[in-house]
Amino acid sequence: MRLFQIKALDLQQSLQEVTERYEKEKQKRRALHNSLVELRGNIRVHCRIRPLLPFDNAAGHSISQDGNFSEKVVYAADDETVLVKCSRPGHASINKTFQFERVYNASESQDTVFADVAPLLTSLLDGYNVCIMAYGQTGSGKTYTMLGPQLEENFAFSIEDESELGIIPRATQEVFRLISEKPPGSYWVEVSVVEVYNNEIFDLLAKDSCGKLFGVKRDVITTREGKSDVPLLTYETVENASEFFHLVNKGLQLRVRHPTLVHAHSSRSHLVVTLTITTVVSCTFPQKIKDNKSTSSSRASSPVQLEATEKMKQVKTRLQLVDLAGSECVGMSGVTGAALRETSFINRSLSALADVLGAIAEQRPHIPYRNSKLTHLLQDSVGGDAKLLVMLCISPDQRYLTESMQSLGFGTRARQVQRGQVKKKSFPVLSKAK
């Protein structure tokens, strides 16, 4: 027995050492992979599997007495792999796996999700544009992931429990934290909030003559430089995260929603919250000093005298945070009338997004950005002018297996897109103190 105990201890120690080495090698591999993603301009794809929720049970699923959900078919095999158990009556069960940069299981918190997003925000102040978008079917947890828990009466998010805040409020807090470490007055932040509803763009921060917010229809154009722009879009300056929360929550109250059989508070529009960070940098430019006493001959023989003049330059970077409307099956959602029309526009715009990514992946000469207002609005971010992260949100329920497979397929295709290295906004050399 003594010998067996000694061998068991040795094996445990060896296992611990191997596990530690494995974790270190895994971190190195992930760092190398991230570097490769940067160089290729690949789209980062993370996948979050939500837990089974009460409305899944209300939809007709049973929960066994021991608390196990018999309908769960999507699992996080590890922190990079999704396992899907596909089964049909009369056929053998087939397991399918999907690989992503990061996979979150149902128990992982908002803190954990944001911890993997936060490094992108540092590159925002380094001169890169950044875009984070949530993609998935209706009721898969996109709005919870991006905003956090919402109030019953509207889309405003609650800030009472900070641990439950989503990516949008957390990203704003992090941006202002990073700015606070910089010299005062060198940065300022502007915010815009738009929704794409029935293939039309609405400015949710526009005000009427009485100062009340109301959604105003805007258009998206392509500038001479080939960039997308929304003329007359409202930009509000915010000085801290609290001002941002207050402003965005007001705009969110105008967002369109409609109950369906799948989700009682289904958002019927794509939400795009944009933070524009303006960096003010002082730079020096050499100029010739005029010397009226010098003759032409002496000028030719003497070295040119220069003096430094200081000028201010503004560099703008943009953080786009996108909560896409959920794709859905018309038969399952049970929508009719106006809601059916909304569903049609949602599915078409998401299909247009997939077409754009496909065209970029295949390096086609024409990219169909203008097939949808959504893709036209996100043209710069999707096309390679921003570091792009797609957060796939997945329901684990058997009932939504078709939609989950579609979302996982979209994420797999998005990972394969190589857009080239994202361009960094050039900062002038800072002037030194005299």
Coordinates of C-alpha atoms in Angstrom, one line a residue:
M1 CA 0.0 0.0 0.0
R2 CA 2.9 2.4 0.9
L3 CA 4.4 1.8 -2.6
F4 CA 1.1 2.4 -4.3
Q5 CA 0.6 5.6 -2.3
I6 CA 4.1 6.8 -3.3
K7 CA 3.4 6.0 -7.0
A8 CA 0.0 7.8 -6.8
L9 CA 1.7 10.9 -5.4
D10 CA 4.3 10.8 -8.1
L11 CA 1.7 10.5 -10.8
Q12 CA -0.3 13.4 -9.3
Q13 CA 2.8 15.6 -9.3
S14 CA 3.7 14.6 -12.8
L15 CA 0.1 15.3 -13.9
Q16 CA 0.2 18.7 -12.3
E17 CA 3.6 19.6 -14.0
V18 CA 2.2 18.5 -17.4
T19 CA -0.9 20.5 -16.9
E20 CA 1.1 23.6 -16.0
R21 CA 3.3 23.1 -19.0
Y22 CA 0.2 22.6 -21.2
E23 CA -1.4 25.8 -19.9
K24 CA 1.8 27.8 -20.6
E25 CA 2.2 26.3 -24.1
K26 CA -1.5 27.1 -24.7
Q27 CA -1.0 30.7 -23.8
K28 CA 2.0 30.9 -26.1
R29 CA 0.0 29.3 -28.9
R30 CA -2.9 31.8 -28.4
A31 CA -0.5 34.7 -28.4
L32 CA 1.1 33.5 -31.7
H33 CA -2.4 32.9 -33.1
N34 CA -3.5 36.5 -32.2
S35 CA -0.4 37.9 -33.9
L36 CA -1.2 35.9 -37.0
V37 CA -4.8 37.2 -36.8
E38 CA -3.4 40.8 -36.7
L39 CA -1.2 40.3 -39.7
R40 CA -3.8 38.6 -41.8
G41 CA -6.6 41.0 -40.7
N42 CA -8.8 38.0 -39.8
I43 CA -12.0 38.6 -38.0
R44 CA -11.9 37.4 -34.4
V45 CA -14.9 35.2 -33.5
H46 CA -15.9 34.4 -29.9
C47 CA -18.8 32.2 -29.1
R48 CA -21.1 32.4 -26.0
I49 CA -23.5 29.6 -25.2
R50 CA -26.3 30.9 -22.9
P51 CA -27.9 28.7 -20.2
L52 CA -31.3 27.1 -20.7
L53 CA -33.9 29.6 -19.4
P54 CA -37.4 29.5 -18.1
F55 CA -38.9 30.6 -21.4
D56 CA -37.3 27.6 -23.0
N57 CA -39.4 25.4 -20.6
A58 CA -42.4 27.6 -21.2
A59 CA -42.1 26.9 -24.9
G60 CA -43.0 23.3 -24.2
H61 CA -39.8 21.6 -23.0
S62 CA -39.7 19.6 -19.8
I63 CA -37.2 19.7 -17.0
S64 CA -36.5 16.4 -15.2
Q65 CA -36.8 16.2 -11.4
D66 CA -33.1 16.1 -10.9
G67 CA -32.8 19.5 -12.7
N68 CA -31.2 18.2 -16.0
F69 CA -32.3 19.7 -19.2
S70 CA -32.8 16.8 -21.6
E71 CA -33.0 19.1 -24.6
K72 CA -29.5 20.6 -24.3
V73 CA -27.5 19.8 -27.5
V74 CA -24.9 22.6 -27.7
Y75 CA -21.9 22.5 -25.3
A76 CA -18.5 24.2 -24.7
A77 CA -16.1 21.2 -25.0
D78 CA -13.3 23.5 -23.9
D79 CA -12.5 27.3 -24.1
E80 CA -12.0 27.1 -27.9
T81 CA -14.4 24.3 -29.1
V82 CA -18.1 24.1 -29.4
L83 CA -19.6 20.6 -29.5
V84 CA -23.1 20.1 -31.1
K85 CA -25.0 16.8 -30.7
C86 CA -27.1 16.4 -33.9
S87 CA -29.7 13.7 -33.8
R88 CA -32.8 12.8 -35.9
P89 CA -35.4 10.2 -35.2
G90 CA -34.3 6.9 -36.6
H91 CA -30.7 8.1 -37.2
A92 CA -27.5 7.7 -35.2
S93 CA -26.4 10.8 -33.2
I94 CA -23.6 12.8 -34.8
N95 CA -21.3 15.1 -33.0
K96 CA -20.0 18.2 -34.8
T97 CA -17.3 20.5 -33.5
F98 CA -16.5 24.2 -34.3
Q99 CA -13.3 26.0 -33.4
F100 CA -13.2 29.7 -32.4
E101 CA -10.8 32.1 -30.7
R102 CA -12.7 31.8 -27.5
V103 CA -15.8 29.8 -26.3
Y104 CA -17.8 30.6 -23.2
N105 CA -19.9 28.1 -21.4
A106 CA -23.3 28.8 -19.8
S107 CA -21.8 29.5 -16.4
E108 CA -19.2 32.1 -17.4
S109 CA -19.9 35.7 -16.3
Q110 CA -20.1 39.0 -18.0
D111 CA -16.7 39.8 -16.3
T112 CA -15.1 36.9 -18.0
V113 CA -16.5 37.8 -21.4
F114 CA -15.4 41.4 -21.2
A115 CA -11.9 40.4 -20.0
D116 CA -11.2 39.0 -23.5
V117 CA -12.6 42.0 -25.2
A118 CA -10.8 44.7 -23.2
P119 CA -7.4 44.4 -24.9
L120 CA -9.0 45.6 -28.2
L121 CA -9.9 48.9 -26.5
T122 CA -6.2 49.7 -25.8
S123 CA -5.5 49.6 -29.5
L124 CA -8.4 52.1 -29.9
L125 CA -6.2 54.8 -28.3
D126 CA -3.2 53.5 -30.2
G127 CA -4.8 54.7 -33.4
Y128 CA -6.9 51.7 -34.6
N129 CA -10.7 51.6 -35.2
V130 CA -12.5 48.8 -33.4
C131 CA -15.8 47.1 -34.0
I132 CA -17.5 44.5 -31.8
M133 CA -20.8 43.0 -32.9
A134 CA -23.1 40.3 -31.5
Y135 CA -24.6 37.9 -33.9
G136 CA -27.2 35.1 -33.3
Q137 CA -30.8 34.1 -33.4
T138 CA -33.6 35.8 -31.5
G139 CA -33.4 35.0 -27.8
S140 CA -29.8 33.8 -27.8
G141 CA -28.5 36.4 -25.5
K142 CA -27.1 39.1 -27.8
T143 CA -28.6 42.1 -26.1
Y144 CA -27.8 40.7 -22.6
T145 CA -24.2 40.2 -23.7
M146 CA -23.9 43.7 -25.3
L147 CA -26.0 45.7 -22.8
G148 CA -26.8 43.6 -19.8
P149 CA -30.2 43.1 -18.0
Q150 CA -32.9 45.4 -19.4
L151 CA -35.8 47.1 -17.8
E152 CA -39.2 45.5 -18.4
E153 CA -40.8 48.6 -20.0
N154 CA -38.1 49.4 -22.5
F155 CA -34.6 48.6 -23.9
A156 CA -32.8 50.7 -21.3
F157 CA -30.2 48.7 -19.4
S158 CA -29.9 48.6 -15.6
I159 CA -26.7 49.9 -14.0
E160 CA -27.7 48.8 -10.4
D161 CA -25.7 45.6 -10.5
E162 CA -22.3 46.4 -12.2
S163 CA -21.4 42.7 -12.4
E164 CA -24.2 42.2 -14.9
L165 CA -23.3 45.1 -17.2
G166 CA -22.7 44.1 -20.8
I167 CA -19.9 44.9 -23.3
I168 CA -21.2 48.4 -24.3
P169 CA -21.3 50.0 -20.8
R170 CA -18.1 48.2 -19.8
A171 CA -16.3 49.2 -22.9
T172 CA -17.3 52.8 -22.3
Q173 CA -16.0 52.6 -18.7
E174 CA -12.7 51.2 -19.9
V175 CA -12.3 53.9 -22.6
F176 CA -12.7 56.6 -20.0
R177 CA -10.4 54.8 -17.6
L178 CA -7.7 54.7 -20.3
I179 CA -8.3 58.4 -21.2
S180 CA -7.9 59.3 -17.5
E181 CA -4.3 58.0 -17.7
K182 CA -3.5 60.5 -20.5
P183 CA -2.7 64.2 -20.3
P184 CA -5.9 66.3 -19.5
G185 CA -7.6 67.8 -22.5
S186 CA -5.8 65.6 -25.0
Y187 CA -8.9 63.5 -25.7
W188 CA -12.6 64.0 -26.1
V189 CA -15.4 61.5 -26.8
E190 CA -18.6 61.8 -28.9
V191 CA -21.3 59.3 -29.1
S192 CA -24.0 58.5 -31.7
V193 CA -26.8 55.9 -31.5
V194 CA -28.6 54.6 -34.6
E195 CA -30.9 51.7 -35.4
V196 CA -31.4 50.0 -38.7
Y197 CA -35.1 49.2 -38.9
N198 CA -36.8 47.8 -42.0
N199 CA -33.6 48.7 -44.0
E200 CA -33.9 52.4 -42.9
I201 CA -31.4 54.2 -40.6
F202 CA -32.8 56.2 -37.7
D203 CA -30.9 58.6 -35.5
L204 CA -31.9 57.9 -31.9
L205 CA -30.2 61.0 -30.4
A206 CA -31.9 63.5 -32.7
K207 CA -34.1 66.1 -30.8
D208 CA -37.2 68.0 -31.8
S209 CA -37.7 71.7 -31.2
C210 CA -38.6 71.1 -27.6
G211 CA -35.4 69.1 -27.0
K212 CA -37.1 65.7 -26.8
L213 CA -35.5 62.7 -28.4
F214 CA -37.2 61.2 -31.4
G215 CA -35.9 58.9 -34.1
V216 CA -35.1 60.8 -37.3
K217 CA -34.6 59.0 -40.6
R218 CA -31.1 59.4 -42.0
D219 CA -29.3 58.2 -45.1
V220 CA -25.9 56.6 -45.5
I221 CA -23.6 57.6 -48.3
T222 CA -20.1 56.8 -49.6
T223 CA -17.7 59.7 -49.5
R224 CA -15.1 60.5 -52.2
E225 CA -12.5 58.7 -50.1
G226 CA -14.7 55.5 -50.3
K227 CA -15.7 55.6 -46.6
S228 CA -19.3 55.3 -45.4
D229 CA -20.9 58.4 -43.7
V230 CA -24.3 59.4 -42.3
P231 CA -24.8 63.1 -43.0
L232 CA -26.6 65.1 -40.2
L233 CA -26.1 62.3 -37.7
T234 CA -26.3 63.6 -34.1
Y235 CA -23.1 63.3 -32.1
E236 CA -23.2 64.2 -28.4
T237 CA -20.1 64.9 -26.4
V238 CA -19.8 62.9 -23.2
E239 CA -17.2 63.5 -20.4
N240 CA -17.7 60.3 -18.4
A241 CA -19.3 56.9 -18.4
S242 CA -22.3 58.2 -16.4
E243 CA -23.2 60.8 -19.0
F244 CA -22.9 58.0 -21.6
F245 CA -25.3 55.7 -19.7
H246 CA -27.8 58.4 -19.3
L247 CA -27.7 59.5 -23.0
V248 CA -27.7 56.0 -24.5
N249 CA -30.5 54.8 -22.2
K250 CA -32.7 57.6 -23.5
G251 CA -32.0 56.6 -27.1
L252 CA -32.7 53.0 -26.4
Q253 CA -36.2 53.8 -25.3
L254 CA -37.0 54.6 -28.9
R255 CA -35.7 51.2 -30.2
V256 CA -38.3 49.1 -31.9
R257 CA -39.3 45.8 -30.3
H258 CA -42.1 43.3 -30.8
P259 CA -43.0 40.1 -28.9
T260 CA -42.7 36.7 -30.7
L261 CA -43.3 33.1 -29.7
V262 CA -39.5 32.8 -29.3
H263 CA -38.8 35.9 -27.3
A264 CA -41.2 38.2 -25.5
H265 CA -39.0 41.3 -25.8
S266 CA -37.5 40.7 -29.3
S267 CA -35.6 43.7 -30.7
R268 CA -36.7 44.3 -34.3
S269 CA -33.8 46.5 -35.3
H270 CA -30.0 46.5 -35.5
L271 CA -28.4 48.8 -32.9
V272 CA -25.1 50.6 -33.6
V273 CA -23.6 52.6 -30.8
T274 CA -20.5 54.6 -31.9
L275 CA -17.9 56.3 -29.7
T276 CA -15.6 58.6 -31.6
I277 CA -12.4 59.4 -29.8
T278 CA -10.6 62.6 -30.9
T279 CA -7.0 62.8 -29.9
V280 CA -5.4 66.3 -29.9
V281 CA -1.7 66.1 -30.6
S282 CA 0.7 69.0 -30.8
C283 CA 3.4 68.6 -33.4
T284 CA 6.3 70.7 -34.7
F285 CA 7.0 71.7 -38.2
P286 CA 10.4 73.2 -39.3
Q287 CA 10.2 76.6 -41.1
K288 CA 12.9 78.7 -42.7
I289 CA 13.8 81.9 -40.9
K290 CA 13.7 85.0 -43.1
D291 CA 16.9 87.1 -43.0
N292 CA 16.6 90.4 -44.9
K293 CA 20.2 91.4 -44.3
S294 CA 21.6 88.4 -46.0
T295 CA 22.6 88.7 -49.6
S296 CA 21.9 86.1 -52.2
S297 CA 25.5 85.1 -52.3
S298 CA 25.7 84.7 -48.6
R299 CA 22.5 82.7 -48.6
A300 CA 24.0 80.3 -51.0
S301 CA 27.1 79.7 -49.0
S302 CA 25.5 79.6 -45.5
P303 CA 23.4 76.8 -44.1
V304 CA 19.6 77.3 -44.0
Q305 CA 18.3 78.5 -40.6
L306 CA 15.2 76.8 -39.4
E307 CA 12.8 77.4 -36.5
A308 CA 10.2 75.1 -35.1
T309 CA 6.5 76.1 -35.2
E310 CA 4.0 74.2 -33.2
K311 CA 0.6 73.2 -34.5
M312 CA -2.3 71.1 -33.3
K313 CA -3.5 68.0 -35.1
Q314 CA -6.6 65.9 -34.5
V315 CA -6.7 62.2 -35.0
K316 CA -10.1 60.4 -34.8
T317 CA -10.6 56.7 -34.0
R318 CA -13.9 55.0 -33.7
L319 CA -15.4 52.2 -31.6
Q320 CA -18.5 50.7 -33.0
L321 CA -20.6 48.5 -30.8
V322 CA -23.3 46.5 -32.6
D323 CA -26.2 44.6 -31.3
L324 CA -27.6 42.9 -34.4
A325 CA -31.3 41.9 -34.5
G326 CA -31.8 38.2 -34.3
S327 CA -32.3 35.9 -37.3
E328 CA -35.4 33.8 -36.9
C329 CA -37.6 31.2 -38.6
V330 CA -41.0 32.7 -39.4
G331 CA -42.8 29.4 -38.7
M332 CA -41.3 29.1 -35.2
S333 CA -41.6 32.8 -34.2
G334 CA -45.3 32.9 -35.2
V335 CA -45.1 36.5 -36.5
T336 CA -47.7 38.0 -38.9
G337 CA -48.5 41.4 -40.4
A338 CA -46.0 44.2 -39.6
A339 CA -43.8 41.8 -37.5
L340 CA -43.6 39.4 -40.5
R341 CA -42.3 42.3 -42.6
E342 CA -39.8 43.2 -39.9
T343 CA -38.5 39.6 -39.8
S344 CA -38.1 39.7 -43.6
F345 CA -36.0 42.8 -43.5
I346 CA -33.9 41.4 -40.6
N347 CA -33.2 38.1 -42.3
R348 CA -32.3 39.9 -45.6
S349 CA -29.9 42.3 -44.0
L350 CA -28.1 39.4 -42.1
S351 CA -28.0 37.5 -45.4
A352 CA -26.4 40.6 -47.0
L353 CA -23.8 40.7 -44.2
A354 CA -22.9 37.0 -44.9
D355 CA -22.7 37.8 -48.7
V356 CA -20.3 40.7 -48.0
L357 CA -18.0 38.5 -45.9
G358 CA -18.2 35.8 -48.6
A359 CA -17.2 38.3 -51.3
I360 CA -14.2 39.6 -49.1
A361 CA -13.1 36.0 -48.4
E362 CA -13.2 35.1 -52.1
Q363 CA -11.4 38.4 -53.0
R364 CA -14.1 39.3 -55.5
P365 CA -13.6 42.6 -57.4
H366 CA -17.0 43.9 -56.2
I367 CA -18.1 43.8 -52.6
P368 CA -22.0 44.2 -52.4
Y369 CA -22.0 46.7 -49.4
R370 CA -25.0 48.6 -50.8
N371 CA -27.3 45.6 -50.9
S372 CA -28.4 46.6 -47.4
K373 CA -28.3 49.8 -45.3
L374 CA -26.7 47.6 -42.5
T375 CA -23.7 46.5 -44.6
H376 CA -23.4 50.0 -46.1
L377 CA -23.3 51.5 -42.6
L378 CA -20.7 49.0 -41.4
Q379 CA -18.7 49.0 -44.6
D380 CA -15.5 50.5 -43.1
S381 CA -15.5 48.2 -40.1
V382 CA -16.3 45.0 -42.0
G383 CA -14.1 45.9 -45.0
G384 CA -10.8 46.1 -43.1
D385 CA -10.6 49.6 -41.6
A386 CA -11.2 48.2 -38.0
K387 CA -10.2 45.4 -35.8
L388 CA -13.4 43.4 -35.8
L389 CA -14.7 40.9 -33.2
V390 CA -17.9 38.9 -33.7
M391 CA -19.5 37.6 -30.6
L392 CA -21.7 34.6 -31.6
C393 CA -24.6 34.0 -29.2
I394 CA -26.0 30.5 -29.2
S395 CA -29.0 28.8 -27.6
P396 CA -28.2 25.3 -26.4
D397 CA -31.8 24.1 -26.9
Q398 CA -32.6 21.3 -29.3
R399 CA -35.6 23.3 -30.5
Y400 CA -33.2 25.9 -32.0
L401 CA -30.6 23.5 -33.4
T402 CA -31.1 24.7 -37.0
E403 CA -30.6 28.3 -36.1
S404 CA -27.6 27.5 -33.9
M405 CA -26.0 25.6 -36.7
Q406 CA -26.6 28.5 -39.0
S407 CA -24.9 30.9 -36.5
L408 CA -22.0 28.6 -36.0
G409 CA -21.5 28.3 -39.7
F410 CA -21.6 32.1 -40.1
G411 CA -18.9 32.4 -37.4
T412 CA -16.7 29.7 -39.1
R413 CA -16.9 31.5 -42.4
A414 CA -16.2 34.9 -40.8
R415 CA -13.0 33.4 -39.2
Q416 CA -11.7 32.5 -42.7
V417 CA -11.9 36.1 -44.0
Q418 CA -8.5 37.7 -44.6
R419 CA -8.8 41.4 -45.0
G420 CA -5.1 42.3 -44.8
Q421 CA -3.5 44.1 -41.8
V422 CA -5.7 46.8 -40.3
K423 CA -4.3 50.3 -40.9
K424 CA -3.3 52.4 -38.0
K425 CA -4.1 56.1 -37.9
S426 CA -0.9 58.0 -38.0
F427 CA 0.0 60.1 -35.0
P428 CA 2.5 63.0 -35.5
V429 CA 5.6 63.0 -33.4
L430 CA 4.9 64.8 -30.1
S431 CA 6.8 68.1 -29.7
K432 CA 9.4 68.1 -26.9
A433 CA 9.4 70.8 -24.2
K434 CA 11.8 73.6 -25.0

